[in-house]
CSV table of C-alpha atoms in Angstrom, one decimal:
chain,number,residue,atom,x,y,z
A,25,MET,CA,73.4,-14.4,-16.1
A,26,LYS,CA,70.2,-15.8,-16.7
A,27,ARG,CA,69.7,-17.6,-20.2
A,28,ALA,CA,66.5,-17.7,-22.2
A,29,THR,CA,65.2,-19.3,-25.1
A,30,ILE,CA,62.5,-18.5,-26.7
A,31,SER,CA,60.5,-20.3,-29.5
A,32,ARG,CA,58.9,-18.7,-32.2
A,33,ALA,CA,57.3,-21.3,-33.9
A,34,TRP,CA,53.5,-22.8,-33.4
A,35,THR,CA,54.4,-26.8,-32.6
A,36,ASN,CA,51.2,-28.2,-35.4
A,37,GLN,CA,49.1,-26.6,-37.8
A,38,GLU,CA,46.3,-27.2,-35.2
A,39,ASP,CA,47.6,-24.5,-33.6
A,40,ALA,CA,47.9,-21.7,-35.4
A,41,ALA,CA,44.2,-22.5,-36.5
A,42,ALA,CA,43.3,-22.5,-33.5
A,43,SER,CA,45.1,-19.3,-33.0
A,44,VAL,CA,43.8,-17.8,-36.1
A,45,ALA,CA,39.9,-18.7,-35.2
A,46,ALA,CA,40.7,-17.0,-31.3
A,47,ALA,CA,42.0,-14.1,-32.4
A,48,GLN,CA,39.0,-13.6,-34.9
A,49,THR,CA,36.8,-13.9,-31.6
A,50,LEU,CA,39.1,-11.5,-29.7
A,51,GLN,CA,39.7,-8.9,-31.7
A,52,THR,CA,36.1,-8.0,-31.7
A,53,ALA,CA,36.6,-6.8,-27.5
A,54,GLU,CA,38.7,-4.3,-26.4
A,55,ARG,CA,42.4,-5.1,-25.6
A,56,TYR,CA,43.7,-5.7,-22.7
A,57,GLN,CA,46.8,-3.3,-21.9
A,58,VAL,CA,49.9,-5.7,-20.8
A,59,LEU,CA,53.0,-4.7,-18.9
A,60,ILE,CA,56.7,-6.9,-19.4
A,61,ALA,CA,58.7,-6.9,-15.9
A,62,ASP,CA,61.7,-7.8,-16.3
A,63,ASP,CA,65.4,-6.7,-15.6
A,64,GLU,CA,67.3,-8.6,-19.0
A,65,PRO,CA,66.0,-6.4,-22.0
A,66,ILE,CA,67.2,-9.7,-24.1
A,67,ILE,CA,64.0,-11.7,-22.1
A,68,ARG,CA,61.5,-8.5,-22.5
A,69,GLU,CA,62.7,-8.3,-26.0
A,70,GLY,CA,62.3,-11.5,-26.8
A,71,ILE,CA,58.6,-12.1,-25.0
A,72,ARG,CA,57.8,-8.6,-26.3
A,73,ASP,CA,58.3,-10.0,-30.2
A,74,ALA,CA,57.1,-13.5,-29.5
A,75,ILE,CA,53.6,-13.2,-29.1
A,76,ASP,CA,51.3,-12.7,-31.4
A,77,TRP,CA,49.3,-9.6,-29.2
A,78,ASP,CA,47.1,-8.3,-31.6
A,79,GLY,CA,45.2,-11.6,-31.8
A,80,LEU,CA,45.3,-12.4,-28.4
A,81,GLY,CA,43.4,-8.7,-28.1
A,82,MET,CA,46.5,-7.2,-26.1
A,83,GLU,CA,48.9,-4.5,-26.2
A,84,VAL,CA,52.1,-4.3,-24.4
A,85,VAL,CA,52.3,-0.4,-23.6
A,86,GLY,CA,54.9,-0.7,-21.2
A,87,GLU,CA,57.9,-2.5,-20.0
A,88,ALA,CA,59.9,-2.0,-17.0
A,89,GLU,CA,63.5,-3.7,-15.8
A,90,ASP,CA,63.1,-3.4,-11.6
A,91,GLY,CA,60.1,-3.8,-9.5
A,92,GLU,CA,59.4,-0.2,-8.9
A,93,GLU,CA,59.6,0.9,-11.8
A,94,ALA,CA,57.0,-1.7,-12.9
A,95,LEU,CA,54.5,-0.9,-10.0
A,96,GLU,CA,54.7,2.7,-11.1
A,97,LEU,CA,54.2,2.1,-14.6
A,98,ALA,CA,50.5,-0.5,-13.4
A,99,VAL,CA,49.7,2.2,-12.1
A,100,GLN,CA,50.3,5.2,-13.9
A,101,LEU,CA,49.2,2.9,-17.0
A,102,GLY,CA,46.6,1.4,-15.4
A,103,VAL,CA,47.6,-2.3,-16.9
A,104,ASP,CA,45.3,-5.0,-17.2
A,105,ILE,CA,48.2,-8.2,-17.7
A,106,ILE,CA,51.7,-7.9,-15.7
A,107,LEU,CA,54.3,-10.4,-16.7
A,108,VAL,CA,56.3,-10.8,-13.5
A,109,ASP,CA,59.5,-11.9,-13.5
A,110,MET,CA,60.8,-13.1,-9.6
A,111,ASN,CA,64.2,-11.9,-9.3
A,112,MET,CA,64.1,-8.0,-9.6
A,113,PRO,CA,66.3,-5.5,-8.1
A,114,PHE,CA,64.9,-3.0,-6.0
A,115,LEU,CA,61.8,-4.9,-5.7
A,116,ASN,CA,60.9,-8.7,-6.4
A,117,GLY,CA,58.7,-10.1,-8.2
A,118,ILE,CA,56.4,-11.8,-4.6
A,119,ASP,CA,56.7,-8.0,-3.2
A,120,LEU,CA,55.4,-6.2,-6.3
A,121,ILE,CA,52.5,-8.4,-6.2
A,122,ARG,CA,51.4,-7.3,-3.2
A,123,ARG,CA,52.1,-4.0,-3.7
A,124,LEU,CA,49.5,-4.3,-6.9
A,125,GLN,CA,47.1,-6.0,-4.9
A,126,ASP,CA,47.0,-2.7,-2.7
A,127,GLU,CA,47.2,-0.2,-5.6
A,128,CYS,CA,46.2,-1.8,-8.5
A,129,PRO,CA,43.8,-4.2,-7.7
A,130,GLY,CA,41.8,-5.2,-11.1
A,131,CYS,CA,45.5,-6.5,-12.1
A,132,ARG,CA,46.3,-9.6,-13.4
A,133,CYS,CA,49.9,-11.3,-13.0
A,134,LEU,CA,51.3,-14.0,-14.9
A,135,ILE,CA,54.9,-15.2,-13.2
A,136,ILE,CA,58.0,-16.3,-15.5
A,137,SER,CA,60.9,-16.9,-13.5
A,138,GLY,CA,64.3,-19.2,-13.8
A,139,HIS,CA,63.7,-20.8,-10.3
A,140,ASP,CA,61.1,-24.3,-10.0
A,141,GLU,CA,61.1,-23.7,-6.1
A,142,PHE,CA,57.9,-24.8,-4.2
A,143,ALA,CA,57.7,-21.7,-1.9
A,144,TYR,CA,57.9,-19.4,-5.0
A,145,ALA,CA,54.9,-21.4,-6.5
A,146,GLN,CA,52.7,-21.4,-3.2
A,147,GLU,CA,53.3,-18.4,-2.7
A,148,ALA,CA,52.2,-17.2,-5.7
A,149,VAL,CA,49.2,-19.2,-5.5
A,150,ARG,CA,48.3,-17.6,-2.5
A,151,LEU,CA,48.6,-14.5,-4.0
A,152,GLY,CA,46.4,-15.4,-6.9
A,153,VAL,CA,48.5,-15.5,-9.6
A,154,GLU,CA,47.4,-16.6,-13.0
A,155,ASP,CA,49.8,-18.9,-13.8
A,156,TYR,CA,53.6,-19.6,-13.8
A,157,ILE,CA,55.7,-20.3,-16.7
A,158,LEU,CA,59.4,-21.1,-16.3
A,159,LYS,CA,62.4,-19.9,-18.0
A,160,PRO,CA,63.6,-20.4,-20.5
A,161,VAL,CA,59.9,-19.6,-22.0
A,162,ASP,CA,57.7,-21.5,-24.6
A,163,ALA,CA,56.6,-19.4,-26.9
A,164,GLY,CA,53.4,-21.9,-27.3
A,165,ARG,CA,53.1,-22.2,-23.4
A,166,LEU,CA,53.3,-18.2,-22.8
A,167,HIS,CA,50.7,-17.8,-25.9
A,168,ALA,CA,48.2,-20.9,-24.1
A,169,ALA,CA,48.8,-18.9,-21.1
A,170,LEU,CA,48.0,-15.5,-22.4
A,171,GLU,CA,45.0,-17.1,-24.1
A,172,ARG,CA,43.3,-18.6,-20.8
A,173,LEU,CA,44.1,-15.6,-18.8
A,174,HIS,CA,42.3,-13.6,-22.0
A,175,GLN,CA,39.2,-16.1,-21.7
A,176,ARG,CA,39.4,-15.5,-17.8
A,177,MET,CA,39.1,-12.1,-17.8
A,178,ASP,CA,36.0,-12.0,-20.6
A,179,GLU,CA,33.8,-13.9,-18.9
A,180,GLU,CA,34.4,-11.9,-15.5
A,181,ARG,CA,34.0,-8.4,-17.7
A,182,LYS,CA,30.8,-10.4,-19.0
A,183,ARG,CA,29.8,-11.1,-15.2
A,184,THR,CA,30.7,-8.2,-14.3
A,185,ALA,CA,28.4,-6.6,-17.1
A,186,TYR,CA,26.1,-8.7,-16.3
A,187,VAL,CA,25.9,-7.4,-12.3
A,188,LYS,CA,25.9,-3.9,-13.2
A,189,GLN,CA,22.6,-4.3,-15.4
A,190,ALA,CA,21.1,-6.1,-12.6
A,191,ALA,CA,22.0,-3.8,-10.3
A,192,ASP,CA,20.7,-0.4,-13.2
A,193,GLN,CA,17.2,-2.6,-13.2
A,194,ILE,CA,17.0,-2.8,-10.0
A,195,GLU,CA,17.7,0.6,-9.1
A,196,ARG,CA,15.1,1.4,-12.1
A,197,ASN,CA,12.6,-0.7,-10.0
A,198,ILE,CA,13.5,0.6,-6.8
A,199,PRO,CA,10.0,2.2,-6.3
A,200,LEU,CA,8.1,-0.8,-7.7
A,201,LEU,CA,9.6,-3.4,-5.7
A,202,ARG,CA,9.3,-1.4,-2.7
A,203,GLN,CA,5.4,-1.4,-3.4
A,204,ARG,CA,5.4,-5.3,-3.7
A,205,PHE,CA,7.2,-6.0,-0.7
A,206,CYS,CA,5.2,-3.6,1.1
A,207,LEU,CA,1.8,-5.3,-0.2
A,208,GLU,CA,3.3,-8.5,0.3
A,209,TRP,CA,4.5,-7.6,4.1
A,210,LEU,CA,0.9,-5.8,4.9
A,211,GLU,CA,-0.9,-8.9,3.4
A,212,GLY,CA,1.1,-11.2,6.1
A,213,LEU,CA,2.8,-13.1,2.8
A,214,ALA,CA,6.4,-12.3,4.0
A,215,GLU,CA,6.1,-13.8,6.9
A,216,GLY,CA,9.4,-16.1,8.0
A,217,LYS,CA,11.4,-13.5,5.8
A,218,ASP,CA,14.1,-11.4,7.3
A,219,LEU,CA,12.4,-7.9,7.2
A,220,THR,CA,15.3,-6.1,8.2
A,221,GLU,CA,17.0,-7.1,5.4
A,222,GLN,CA,14.9,-5.6,2.9
A,223,LEU,CA,14.0,-3.1,4.2
A,224,ALA,CA,17.9,-2.1,3.8
A,225,PHE,CA,18.2,-3.4,0.4
A,226,LEU,CA,15.2,-1.2,-0.7
A,227,ARG,CA,16.3,1.4,1.2
A,228,LEU,CA,13.6,1.8,3.1
A,229,PRO,CA,13.7,2.7,7.2
A,230,PRO,CA,14.8,-0.3,9.8
A,231,GLU,CA,12.4,0.6,12.1
A,232,PRO,CA,8.4,-0.1,11.9
A,233,PRO,CA,6.5,2.3,10.4
A,234,VAL,CA,4.8,5.1,12.6
A,235,GLN,CA,1.6,5.1,10.7
A,236,ILE,CA,-0.4,2.6,8.5
A,237,GLY,CA,-3.2,3.7,6.3
A,238,ILE,CA,-6.3,2.3,3.6
A,239,VAL,CA,-7.2,5.0,0.7
A,240,ARG,CA,-10.8,3.0,-0.5
A,241,TRP,CA,-12.7,4.6,-3.5
A,242,PRO,CA,-15.6,2.8,-3.7
A,243,ALA,CA,-16.4,3.6,-7.4
A,244,ALA,CA,-13.6,1.5,-8.3
A,245,GLU,CA,-14.9,-2.0,-7.0
A,246,ALA,CA,-17.7,-1.7,-8.8
A,247,ARG,CA,-16.9,-3.6,-11.0
A,248,GLN,CA,-20.6,-3.5,-13.5
A,249,THR,CA,-20.4,0.3,-13.9
A,250,VAL,CA,-20.3,1.9,-17.5
A,251,MET,CA,-16.5,3.3,-16.5
A,252,ARG,CA,-13.7,1.7,-18.5
A,253,GLU,CA,-10.4,0.2,-16.8
A,254,ASN,CA,-8.4,2.9,-18.5
A,255,ASP,CA,-10.1,6.0,-16.9
A,256,ARG,CA,-10.4,3.5,-13.6
A,257,GLN,CA,-6.7,3.2,-13.5
A,258,LEU,CA,-6.2,7.4,-14.6
A,259,PHE,CA,-8.3,8.2,-11.1
A,260,LEU,CA,-6.5,5.3,-9.1
A,261,PHE,CA,-3.2,7.4,-10.2
A,262,ALA,CA,-4.3,10.7,-9.6
A,263,VAL,CA,-5.0,9.6,-6.2
A,264,GLU,CA,-2.1,8.3,-5.5
A,265,ASN,CA,-0.7,11.0,-6.7
A,266,ILE,CA,-2.2,13.8,-4.3
A,267,ILE,CA,-1.2,11.5,-1.9
A,268,SER,CA,2.1,11.3,-2.4
A,269,GLU,CA,2.3,15.4,-2.6
A,270,LEU,CA,0.0,15.6,0.7
A,271,LEU,CA,3.2,13.4,2.5
A,272,GLY,CA,5.3,15.4,0.7
A,273,ASP,CA,9.1,14.5,1.6
A,274,LEU,CA,7.4,12.3,4.3
A,275,PRO,CA,9.5,9.1,3.8
A,276,HIS,CA,6.9,6.9,2.6
A,277,VAL,CA,5.5,3.9,0.0
A,278,LEU,CA,2.2,4.1,-1.6
A,279,PHE,CA,1.3,0.6,-2.7
A,280,ARG,CA,-2.2,-0.8,-4.7
A,281,ASP,CA,-3.7,-4.0,-4.3
A,282,PRO,CA,-5.3,-6.3,-6.6
A,283,ASN,CA,-9.2,-4.8,-5.6
A,284,GLY,CA,-7.8,-0.9,-6.2
A,285,LEU,CA,-7.1,-0.4,-2.2
A,286,ILE,CA,-4.8,1.9,-2.2
A,287,GLY,CA,-2.5,1.0,1.4
A,288,MET,CA,0.3,3.6,3.3
A,289,CYS,CA,3.4,3.2,5.5
A,290,LEU,CA,4.7,5.8,6.8
A,291,TRP,CA,7.9,6.1,9.1
A,292,GLN,CA,7.3,9.5,10.1
A,293,LYS,CA,4.2,10.7,11.4
A,294,ALA,CA,1.8,12.9,9.2
A,295,PRO,CA,-0.1,16.1,10.5
A,296,GLU,CA,-3.3,15.8,12.0
A,297,GLU,CA,-6.4,14.3,10.6
A,298,LEU,CA,-4.5,12.9,7.4
A,299,ASP,CA,-6.8,11.0,6.4
A,300,CYS,CA,-9.3,13.3,6.3
A,301,THR,CA,-7.3,15.8,4.7
A,302,ILE,CA,-6.8,12.9,1.9
A,303,GLU,CA,-10.8,12.6,1.3
A,304,GLN,CA,-11.4,16.6,1.2
A,305,GLN,CA,-8.5,16.9,-1.6
A,306,ILE,CA,-9.3,14.2,-3.7
A,307,SER,CA,-13.1,15.4,-3.0
A,308,SER,CA,-12.5,18.2,-4.3
A,309,CYS,CA,-9.6,18.0,-7.2
A,310,LEU,CA,-11.0,14.9,-8.8
A,311,ASN,CA,-14.8,15.1,-7.9
A,312,ILE,CA,-14.8,11.6,-6.3
A,313,ALA,CA,-15.6,10.1,-3.0
A,314,VAL,CA,-13.0,8.1,-1.1
A,315,HIS,CA,-13.0,6.5,2.1
A,316,ALA,CA,-9.2,6.5,4.0
A,317,HIS,CA,-8.4,5.4,7.2
A,318,VAL,CA,-4.9,6.1,9.2
A,319,GLU,CA,-3.6,4.1,12.2
A,320,GLN,CA,-1.0,4.8,14.5
A,321,TYR,CA,1.4,2.2,14.7
A,322,THR,CA,3.8,1.7,18.1
A,323,GLY,CA,4.9,-2.2,17.6
A,324,GLU,CA,7.2,-4.4,15.9
A,325,LEU,CA,7.8,-4.9,12.5
A,326,GLU,CA,6.0,-8.7,11.9
A,327,GLY,CA,3.0,-6.9,13.6
A,328,ALA,CA,2.4,-4.6,11.2
A,329,PRO,CA,-0.1,-6.5,9.2
A,330,ASN,CA,-2.4,-6.5,12.0
A,331,THR,CA,-2.8,-3.1,11.8
A,332,TYR,CA,-3.7,-2.7,8.1
A,333,ARG,CA,-5.9,-6.0,8.8
A,334,LEU,CA,-7.7,-3.0,11.5
A,335,CYS,CA,-7.2,-0.2,8.9
A,336,ARG,CA,-9.2,-2.3,5.7
A,337,GLU,CA,-12.0,-3.5,8.3
A,338,LEU,CA,-12.5,0.2,9.5
A,339,VAL,CA,-12.2,1.6,6.1
A,340,TYR,CA,-14.9,-0.9,4.8
A,341,GLY,CA,-16.6,0.3,7.7
A,342,GLU,CA,-16.6,3.7,6.4
A,343,ALA,CA,-19.3,2.5,3.5
A,344,ARG,CA,-21.9,1.2,5.7
A,345,LEU,CA,-22.0,5.0,6.9
A,346,SER,CA,-24.4,7.4,5.6
A,347,PRO,CA,-23.1,10.4,3.8
A,348,LEU,CA,-25.2,13.1,5.9
A,349,VAL,CA,-22.8,11.1,9.0
A,350,ARG,CA,-20.1,11.6,7.5
A,351,ARG,CA,-20.4,15.0,6.7
A,352,ALA,CA,-21.5,15.2,10.3
A,353,ARG,CA,-18.4,13.8,11.4
A,354,GLN,CA,-16.0,15.6,9.0
A,355,LEU,CA,-17.3,19.2,9.5
A,356,ILE,CA,-16.8,18.3,13.8
A,357,GLN,CA,-12.9,17.4,13.1
A,358,GLU,CA,-12.8,20.9,11.2
A,359,GLY,CA,-14.4,22.7,13.8
A,360,TYR,CA,-13.9,20.8,17.2
A,361,ALA,CA,-12.4,24.1,18.5
A,362,ASP,CA,-15.5,26.3,18.1
A,363,ARG,CA,-17.0,27.4,21.1
A,364,ASP,CA,-20.2,27.9,19.2
A,365,LEU,CA,-20.6,24.6,18.0
A,366,THR,CA,-23.3,22.9,18.6
A,367,LEU,CA,-25.8,20.2,17.7
A,368,GLU,CA,-28.2,23.1,16.0
A,369,SER,CA,-25.5,25.2,14.3
A,370,LEU,CA,-24.2,21.7,13.0
A,371,ALA,CA,-27.9,20.5,11.4
A,372,SER,CA,-28.2,23.7,10.1
A,373,ARG,CA,-25.0,24.0,8.1
A,374,LEU,CA,-26.3,20.0,6.7
A,375,GLN,CA,-30.1,21.5,6.4
A,376,VAL,CA,-31.3,18.6,8.4
A,377,SER,CA,-33.5,19.1,11.7
A,378,ALA,CA,-31.6,18.8,15.2
A,379,VAL,CA,-33.5,15.6,16.4
A,380,TYR,CA,-33.1,13.8,13.3
A,381,LEU,CA,-29.0,14.0,13.4
A,382,SER,CA,-28.4,13.5,17.0
A,383,ARG,CA,-30.7,10.1,16.5
A,384,VAL,CA,-29.0,9.1,12.7
A,385,LEU,CA,-25.1,10.0,14.9
A,386,LYS,CA,-26.5,7.6,17.3
A,387,LYS,CA,-27.4,5.1,15.2
A,388,GLU,CA,-24.4,4.6,13.4
A,389,LEU,CA,-21.7,6.0,15.4
A,390,ASN,CA,-23.2,4.6,18.3
A,391,ASP,CA,-22.0,7.9,19.7
A,392,SER,CA,-23.9,11.3,21.1
A,393,PHE,CA,-23.0,14.8,19.1
A,394,VAL,CA,-21.4,15.5,22.7
A,395,THR,CA,-19.4,12.6,22.9
A,396,LEU,CA,-17.9,12.9,19.6
A,397,VAL,CA,-17.2,16.5,19.9
A,398,THR,CA,-15.8,15.6,23.0
A,399,HIS,CA,-13.9,12.9,21.7
A,400,THR,CA,-12.2,15.1,19.3
A,401,ARG,CA,-11.5,18.1,21.1
A,402,ILE,CA,-9.8,15.3,23.9
A,403,ARG,CA,-7.8,13.8,21.2
A,404,LYS,CA,-6.5,16.9,19.8
A,405,ALA,CA,-5.4,17.9,23.4
A,406,VAL,CA,-3.6,15.0,24.0
A,407,GLN,CA,-1.2,16.0,20.9
A,408,LEU,CA,-0.5,19.3,22.3
A,409,LEU,CA,0.3,17.8,25.8
A,410,ASP,CA,2.8,15.2,23.7
A,411,SER,CA,4.0,17.6,21.1
A,412,THR,CA,3.7,20.8,23.4
A,413,THR,CA,5.1,22.6,26.2
A,414,LEU,CA,1.8,25.0,26.3
A,415,PRO,CA,0.5,25.9,29.6
A,416,ILE,CA,-2.4,23.7,29.8
A,417,HIS,CA,-5.1,26.8,30.3
A,418,ASN,CA,-4.0,27.6,26.2
A,419,ILE,CA,-4.6,24.0,25.4
A,420,ALA,CA,-7.9,24.2,26.5
A,421,GLU,CA,-9.0,27.2,24.6
A,422,ARG,CA,-7.2,26.2,21.4
A,423,VAL,CA,-9.6,22.2,21.5
A,424,GLY,CA,-12.4,24.7,22.1
A,425,TYR,CA,-13.3,25.1,25.8
A,426,ASP,CA,-14.2,28.3,27.6
A,427,THR,CA,-12.3,27.5,31.4
A,428,GLN,CA,-9.5,24.9,32.0
A,429,HIS,CA,-11.9,24.1,34.8
A,430,TYR,CA,-14.4,22.8,32.7
A,431,PHE,CA,-11.6,21.0,29.7
A,432,SER,CA,-9.8,19.2,33.2
A,433,THR,CA,-13.0,17.8,33.9
A,434,ALA,CA,-14.0,16.8,30.8
A,435,PHE,CA,-10.1,15.4,30.3
A,436,LYS,CA,-10.6,13.1,33.3
A,437,LYS,CA,-13.7,12.3,32.5
A,438,THR,CA,-12.4,10.3,29.5
A,439,MET,CA,-9.1,9.5,30.1
A,440,GLY,CA,-9.1,9.0,33.7
A,441,ILE,CA,-6.7,11.0,35.1
A,442,SER,CA,-6.1,15.1,34.5
A,443,PRO,CA,-3.9,16.7,32.0
A,444,ALA,CA,-1.7,17.7,34.3
A,445,GLN,CA,-1.0,13.6,36.0
A,446,TYR,CA,-0.9,13.0,31.6
A,447,ARG,CA,2.3,15.4,31.2
A,448,LYS,CA,3.8,14.8,34.8
A,449,ASP,CA,3.1,10.5,34.0
A,450,GLY,CA,4.9,11.5,30.4
A,451,GLY,CA,1.8,11.2,27.9
A,452,THR,CA,0.9,8.6,25.3
A,453,GLY,CA,0.9,5.3,27.0
A,454,ARG,CA,1.7,6.2,30.2
A,455,ASN,CA,-1.7,5.2,32.5
A,456,VAL,CA,-3.9,5.7,29.7
A,457,SER,CA,-5.5,4.0,27.1
A,458,ALA,CA,-5.5,5.9,23.8
A,459,ASP,CA,-8.4,3.1,22.8
A,460,ARG,CA,-10.6,6.0,24.6
A,461,VAL,CA,-10.5,9.0,22.5
């Protein structure tokens, strides 16, 4: 039969003073719930009565006389600490601890055993037992073990709280972190970093974006103007809101560089002529002129900065175009399907002579009116050939040609192959150069 001797007195006044100081600190925290599991009532009673549980910031919430009952109570009560006797009926201490790891993983185990055997201690260490105390139990030693356990659990709670706080902070700042990452990435400052891991961390698609773009508001860069900084920031914010509304649910990130350029990274293709739509919408809503450019992207993650730089060069190049040419190009992009679209009709809408308009288009865009219209129509035709199964004669009508023959001739002259052959070869990227349009 097991025998237990539990000393109820502290060895000296220093221990008592230390326990009081510890109690004052620990009582301010939430109390840990304790379960005592031993098959002998006298031992359970002795452990329960020998310890100043309140002073330790703990509370005995249950007792069990065998392993199965201990497991059931631990799970039911959700205890924090269990004092485990190694030799209990039905389920011994080691087996109980194994079961607790699965069914009550947050529970800490402290073994109280009458066996000073290396095998038991070795297995207890392997299972992560907090302490291993031999019977007869000394109250001071048990108290010290529980105090150490309380300190470790408090530290773990603090770490968990800090991690949760950090996770919450990151969660709140995910949009800002995405913006910062995309800016650094597309500016070429993320070299050597694992882009895929960072995209996953920010819950962005792991594959490369399909479109990259830039929106520039020239007035925002003219610091010598009378515009106040608050007004400048408000306009930029409004521009971002308009772009976000146009993109809707498409997976995207908008970010701003120090000069006020608004970058766009899209992981799903936006509606056609997104750049023109952005310019028109911002002009209509805010009465300001912006330059936008969007490029398709089919490369790897590491190559995206090159396309971003191209967009930046092109959007700055837009500033060199006169308002007349920009408006003429916009009207062509809007009215390409109109069979009655001519140089004369366009010049009339712009209130200039056809000769003057032709000369300005050639000078600034290095293309004639006819070439601009043809390229716009063929670009639209390519999109329809890629994305629909419409018959070629229907596509010809949709992009502004009177006959399929005329359309096919223009298509082959521009793309190098006929529309039928283009579709047969599989569309974009097969035997043709997208740069031609």
